[in-house]
Amino acid sequence: MAPFLLLFVALATASPMKRQTTGGLDVDGDGLLSYAEVSSAMSLHEALTALDRDGDGFIYLPQIIELWGTGDKFYELNTDGDDHLTFREIENGMTLQDFYEQFDFNGDGSLDVPEAYQVNFIYDTLNSPSAYNPLDTNGDGKISRLEIVSHMTYDEVLTALDFDGNQELNFQELTILFGDVASQFIAAQDNNRDGVVDFHEARTHHMTLGRIFNMLDVNTGPHGVRTADSPTAAAE
């Protein structure tokens, strides 16, 4: 399940993980994830296994963009120029420390709540690989637009993304949902051009949860259906 789908699941189940928590990895309970806490819970190979949704041993460009909001690392590590990264390519090109530091956007040596979101997704996947997906109400293995909008509102999604509770969404917070199109969402909704989208701005220009679903749907069908585990099911 992609991290942005995990956000939707958290909302659907009213899970406390949806905001203000760094999950089971935060051993000392300080609200931050240190490298020591992450390295004691997983290896780089285990993290890659959690990200490899279809079990083919490959990591694709959309998954890299989903992790870090950019595809730069994919092109840096892709030594043979094909359409995927093997575990060997990744492990030859980076360590777990390097992997951890890619999430430390402000470079302070620890991961705060929004920075830690993807790492917590990996940890939860490793510890609950077959977790029930309450959004898939008809059990077809896909998430439809109707299933999303039946479980939550647009305002609930905005609130879940607002980790610091200031009713403004910055690029880092929006990347959790939008991946590499977070900047496009900001450009479209940031009416006063201050670099963030406040809740009022987020509701302008006829933006709805249904429209957000369409932005995230890489393989749009007649009913807005997407597969939850496709290797291309990343926030594009």
Short mmCIF file of C-alpha atoms in Angstrom, two decimals:
data_model
loop_
_atom_site.label_atom_id
_atom_site.label_comp_id
_atom_site.label_asym_id
_atom_site.label_seq_id
_atom_site.Cartn_x
_atom_site.Cartn_y
_atom_site.Cartn_z
CA MET A 1 0.00 0.00 0.00
CA ALA A 2 1.40 3.40 -0.97
CA PRO A 3 2.10 5.93 1.82
CA PHE A 4 -0.60 8.33 0.63
CA LEU A 5 -3.09 5.45 0.73
CA LEU A 6 -1.89 4.79 4.28
CA LEU A 7 -2.96 8.34 5.12
CA PHE A 8 -6.44 7.60 3.77
CA VAL A 9 -6.59 4.34 5.75
CA ALA A 10 -5.60 6.17 8.92
CA LEU A 11 -8.46 8.59 8.38
CA ALA A 12 -10.92 5.81 7.61
CA THR A 13 -10.05 3.98 10.83
CA ALA A 14 -9.59 7.13 12.95
CA SER A 15 -6.10 5.87 13.71
CA PRO A 16 -3.96 8.14 15.91
CA MET A 17 -1.04 7.57 13.52
CA LYS A 18 -2.59 10.04 11.09
CA ARG A 19 -0.99 12.99 12.89
CA GLN A 20 1.25 14.11 15.75
CA THR A 21 3.10 10.82 16.14
CA THR A 22 6.29 9.14 15.05
CA GLY A 23 4.88 5.69 15.80
CA GLY A 24 6.56 2.65 17.31
CA LEU A 25 10.00 3.68 16.09
CA ASP A 26 10.21 6.57 18.55
CA VAL A 27 11.68 4.56 21.42
CA ASP A 28 12.46 7.51 23.70
CA GLY A 29 9.14 9.23 23.03
CA ASP A 30 10.64 12.61 22.16
CA GLY A 31 8.57 13.00 18.99
CA LEU A 32 11.64 12.65 16.76
CA LEU A 33 13.27 9.71 15.00
CA SER A 34 17.01 9.39 15.36
CA TYR A 35 19.17 7.30 13.07
CA ALA A 36 19.89 4.99 16.01
CA GLU A 37 16.16 4.32 16.45
CA VAL A 38 15.70 3.56 12.75
CA SER A 39 18.83 1.42 12.38
CA SER A 40 17.86 -0.69 15.39
CA ALA A 41 14.49 -1.47 13.76
CA MET A 42 15.42 -2.19 10.13
CA SER A 43 18.23 -2.68 7.64
CA LEU A 44 18.36 -1.01 4.24
CA HIS A 45 17.50 -4.34 2.63
CA GLU A 46 14.43 -4.71 4.85
CA ALA A 47 13.32 -1.17 3.98
CA LEU A 48 13.62 -1.97 0.27
CA THR A 49 11.64 -5.18 0.76
CA ALA A 50 8.83 -3.17 2.37
CA LEU A 51 8.82 -0.76 -0.57
CA ASP A 52 8.77 -3.59 -3.15
CA ARG A 53 4.98 -3.96 -3.21
CA ASP A 54 4.74 -6.57 -5.96
CA GLY A 55 7.74 -8.61 -4.80
CA ASP A 56 9.59 -8.41 -8.13
CA GLY A 57 12.81 -7.19 -6.52
CA PHE A 58 12.69 -3.82 -8.27
CA ILE A 59 12.04 -0.24 -7.16
CA TYR A 60 10.54 2.03 -9.80
CA LEU A 61 10.85 5.77 -10.45
CA PRO A 62 7.35 6.63 -9.12
CA GLN A 63 8.23 4.94 -5.82
CA ILE A 64 11.40 7.02 -5.46
CA ILE A 65 9.42 10.18 -6.21
CA GLU A 66 6.83 9.08 -3.65
CA LEU A 67 9.55 8.75 -1.02
CA TRP A 68 11.47 11.97 -1.55
CA GLY A 69 9.38 14.16 -3.85
CA THR A 70 11.96 13.97 -6.63
CA GLY A 71 13.40 11.34 -8.95
CA ASP A 72 17.01 12.50 -8.60
CA LYS A 73 18.09 9.47 -6.56
CA PHE A 74 16.62 7.09 -9.15
CA TYR A 75 18.78 8.53 -11.91
CA GLU A 76 21.84 8.67 -9.65
CA LEU A 77 21.54 5.00 -8.65
CA ASN A 78 20.30 3.63 -11.99
CA THR A 79 23.68 2.49 -13.31
CA ASP A 80 22.35 0.47 -16.26
CA GLY A 81 19.79 3.02 -17.46
CA ASP A 82 16.73 0.75 -17.43
CA ASP A 83 13.29 1.51 -16.00
CA HIS A 84 13.90 0.23 -12.47
CA LEU A 85 16.42 -0.06 -9.65
CA THR A 86 17.53 -3.42 -8.37
CA PHE A 87 18.21 -3.88 -4.68
CA ARG A 88 21.88 -4.35 -5.60
CA GLU A 89 22.03 -0.98 -7.37
CA ILE A 90 20.54 0.76 -4.36
CA GLU A 91 22.67 -1.05 -1.78
CA ASN A 92 25.83 -0.42 -3.82
CA GLY A 93 25.02 3.28 -4.04
CA MET A 94 23.79 4.13 -0.56
CA THR A 95 23.78 3.00 3.06
CA LEU A 96 20.91 2.98 5.53
CA GLN A 97 22.39 6.22 6.91
CA ASP A 98 22.19 7.80 3.44
CA PHE A 99 18.62 6.51 3.08
CA TYR A 100 17.68 8.04 6.46
CA GLU A 101 19.29 11.38 5.63
CA GLN A 102 17.21 11.69 2.44
CA PHE A 103 14.19 12.24 4.69
CA ASP A 104 15.92 14.82 6.90
CA PHE A 105 14.84 17.79 4.79
CA ASN A 106 15.97 20.45 7.26
CA GLY A 107 19.30 18.72 7.95
CA ASP A 108 19.03 18.84 11.74
CA GLY A 109 20.05 15.20 12.23
CA SER A 110 16.65 13.85 13.26
CA LEU A 111 13.25 13.27 11.66
CA ASP A 112 10.25 15.23 12.92
CA VAL A 113 6.68 14.04 12.38
CA PRO A 114 6.21 14.92 8.69
CA GLU A 115 9.78 13.90 7.81
CA ALA A 116 9.26 10.55 9.57
CA TYR A 117 5.98 9.72 7.81
CA GLN A 118 7.48 7.57 5.06
CA VAL A 119 9.88 5.82 7.44
CA ASN A 120 6.94 4.95 9.69
CA PHE A 121 5.13 3.57 6.63
CA ILE A 122 8.11 1.28 5.98
CA TYR A 123 8.23 0.20 9.63
CA ASP A 124 4.49 -0.51 9.72
CA THR A 125 4.72 -2.48 6.47
CA LEU A 126 7.51 -4.62 7.89
CA ASN A 127 5.53 -5.32 11.04
CA SER A 128 2.05 -5.63 9.48
CA PRO A 129 2.63 -6.74 5.88
CA SER A 130 -0.93 -7.98 5.38
CA ALA A 131 -2.80 -5.24 7.19
CA TYR A 132 -6.51 -5.06 6.39
CA ASN A 133 -7.49 -2.18 4.13
CA PRO A 134 -10.83 -0.80 5.34
CA LEU A 135 -11.15 1.43 2.27
CA ASP A 136 -11.57 -1.53 -0.08
CA THR A 137 -15.16 -2.17 0.92
CA ASN A 138 -15.99 -4.49 -1.99
CA GLY A 139 -12.77 -6.49 -1.64
CA ASP A 140 -11.68 -6.14 -5.26
CA GLY A 141 -8.13 -5.07 -4.40
CA LYS A 142 -8.70 -1.57 -5.78
CA ILE A 143 -9.63 1.76 -4.25
CA SER A 144 -12.35 3.69 -6.07
CA ARG A 145 -13.24 7.36 -5.82
CA LEU A 146 -16.53 6.40 -4.19
CA GLU A 147 -14.76 4.32 -1.52
CA ILE A 148 -12.51 7.28 -0.66
CA VAL A 149 -15.21 9.96 -0.48
CA SER A 150 -17.53 7.63 1.46
CA HIS A 151 -15.00 7.31 4.28
CA MET A 152 -13.74 10.87 4.76
CA THR A 153 -14.15 14.52 3.86
CA TYR A 154 -11.75 16.95 2.22
CA ASP A 155 -11.50 18.91 5.49
CA GLU A 156 -10.46 15.74 7.34
CA VAL A 157 -7.67 15.18 4.81
CA LEU A 158 -6.45 18.77 5.23
CA THR A 159 -6.45 18.40 9.02
CA ALA A 160 -4.55 15.11 8.85
CA LEU A 161 -1.85 16.70 6.69
CA ASP A 162 -1.50 19.70 9.02
CA PHE A 163 1.05 18.17 11.39
CA ASP A 164 1.81 21.40 13.27
CA GLY A 165 -1.84 22.41 13.56
CA ASN A 166 -1.40 25.92 12.15
CA GLN A 167 -4.03 25.46 9.40
CA GLU A 168 -1.36 25.99 6.76
CA LEU A 169 0.12 23.27 4.56
CA ASN A 170 3.73 23.59 3.45
CA PHE A 171 5.51 21.64 0.73
CA GLN A 172 6.80 19.03 3.17
CA GLU A 173 3.33 18.30 4.55
CA LEU A 174 1.72 18.23 1.10
CA THR A 175 4.37 15.89 -0.31
CA ILE A 176 2.95 13.09 1.88
CA LEU A 177 -0.21 13.17 -0.21
CA PHE A 178 0.85 14.59 -3.56
CA GLY A 179 4.44 13.42 -4.04
CA ASP A 180 6.11 15.26 -6.91
CA VAL A 181 2.95 17.20 -7.82
CA ALA A 182 2.88 18.95 -4.42
CA SER A 183 4.44 22.03 -6.01
CA GLN A 184 1.69 22.03 -8.65
CA PHE A 185 -0.99 21.95 -5.95
CA ILE A 186 0.71 24.86 -4.17
CA ALA A 187 0.98 26.86 -7.40
CA ALA A 188 -2.72 26.31 -8.11
CA GLN A 189 -4.06 27.03 -4.61
CA ASP A 190 -1.59 29.51 -3.07
CA ASN A 191 -3.53 32.66 -3.85
CA ASN A 192 -1.28 35.07 -1.93
CA ARG A 193 1.95 33.43 -3.16
CA ASP A 194 3.48 33.01 0.30
CA GLY A 195 4.66 29.46 -0.43
CA VAL A 196 2.09 27.67 1.72
CA VAL A 197 -1.58 26.78 1.28
CA ASP A 198 -3.84 27.75 4.16
CA PHE A 199 -7.12 25.94 4.70
CA HIS A 200 -9.12 28.74 3.07
CA GLU A 201 -6.92 28.68 -0.04
CA ALA A 202 -7.13 24.89 -0.16
CA ARG A 203 -10.89 25.13 -0.58
CA THR A 204 -10.75 27.63 -3.47
CA HIS A 205 -10.72 26.93 -7.22
CA HIS A 206 -13.37 24.22 -6.74
CA MET A 207 -10.84 21.84 -5.16
CA THR A 208 -12.48 18.72 -3.69
CA LEU A 209 -11.46 15.31 -2.44
CA GLY A 210 -12.72 13.83 -5.70
CA ARG A 211 -10.41 16.09 -7.71
CA ILE A 212 -7.49 15.11 -5.50
CA PHE A 213 -8.27 11.45 -6.15
CA ASN A 214 -8.11 12.15 -9.88
CA MET A 215 -4.70 13.83 -9.45
CA LEU A 216 -3.38 10.72 -7.70
CA ASP A 217 -4.95 8.20 -10.08
CA VAL A 218 -2.24 7.11 -12.51
CA ASN A 219 -4.46 4.60 -14.30
CA THR A 220 -7.85 6.27 -14.34
CA GLY A 221 -10.76 4.00 -15.24
CA PRO A 222 -14.41 4.82 -15.87
CA HIS A 223 -15.15 4.82 -12.15
CA GLY A 224 -11.92 6.39 -10.93
CA VAL A 225 -10.51 3.05 -9.83
CA ARG A 226 -6.89 2.45 -9.00
CA THR A 227 -5.01 -0.59 -7.78
CA ALA A 228 -3.53 -0.23 -4.32
CA ASP A 229 -0.33 -2.18 -4.94
CA SER A 230 0.68 -1.44 -8.53
CA PRO A 231 4.39 -0.59 -8.87
CA THR A 232 3.27 2.62 -10.54
CA ALA A 233 0.77 3.48 -7.83
CA ALA A 234 2.75 6.43 -6.55
CA ALA A 235 1.72 10.02 -6.04
CA GLU A 236 2.68 11.51 -9.34
#
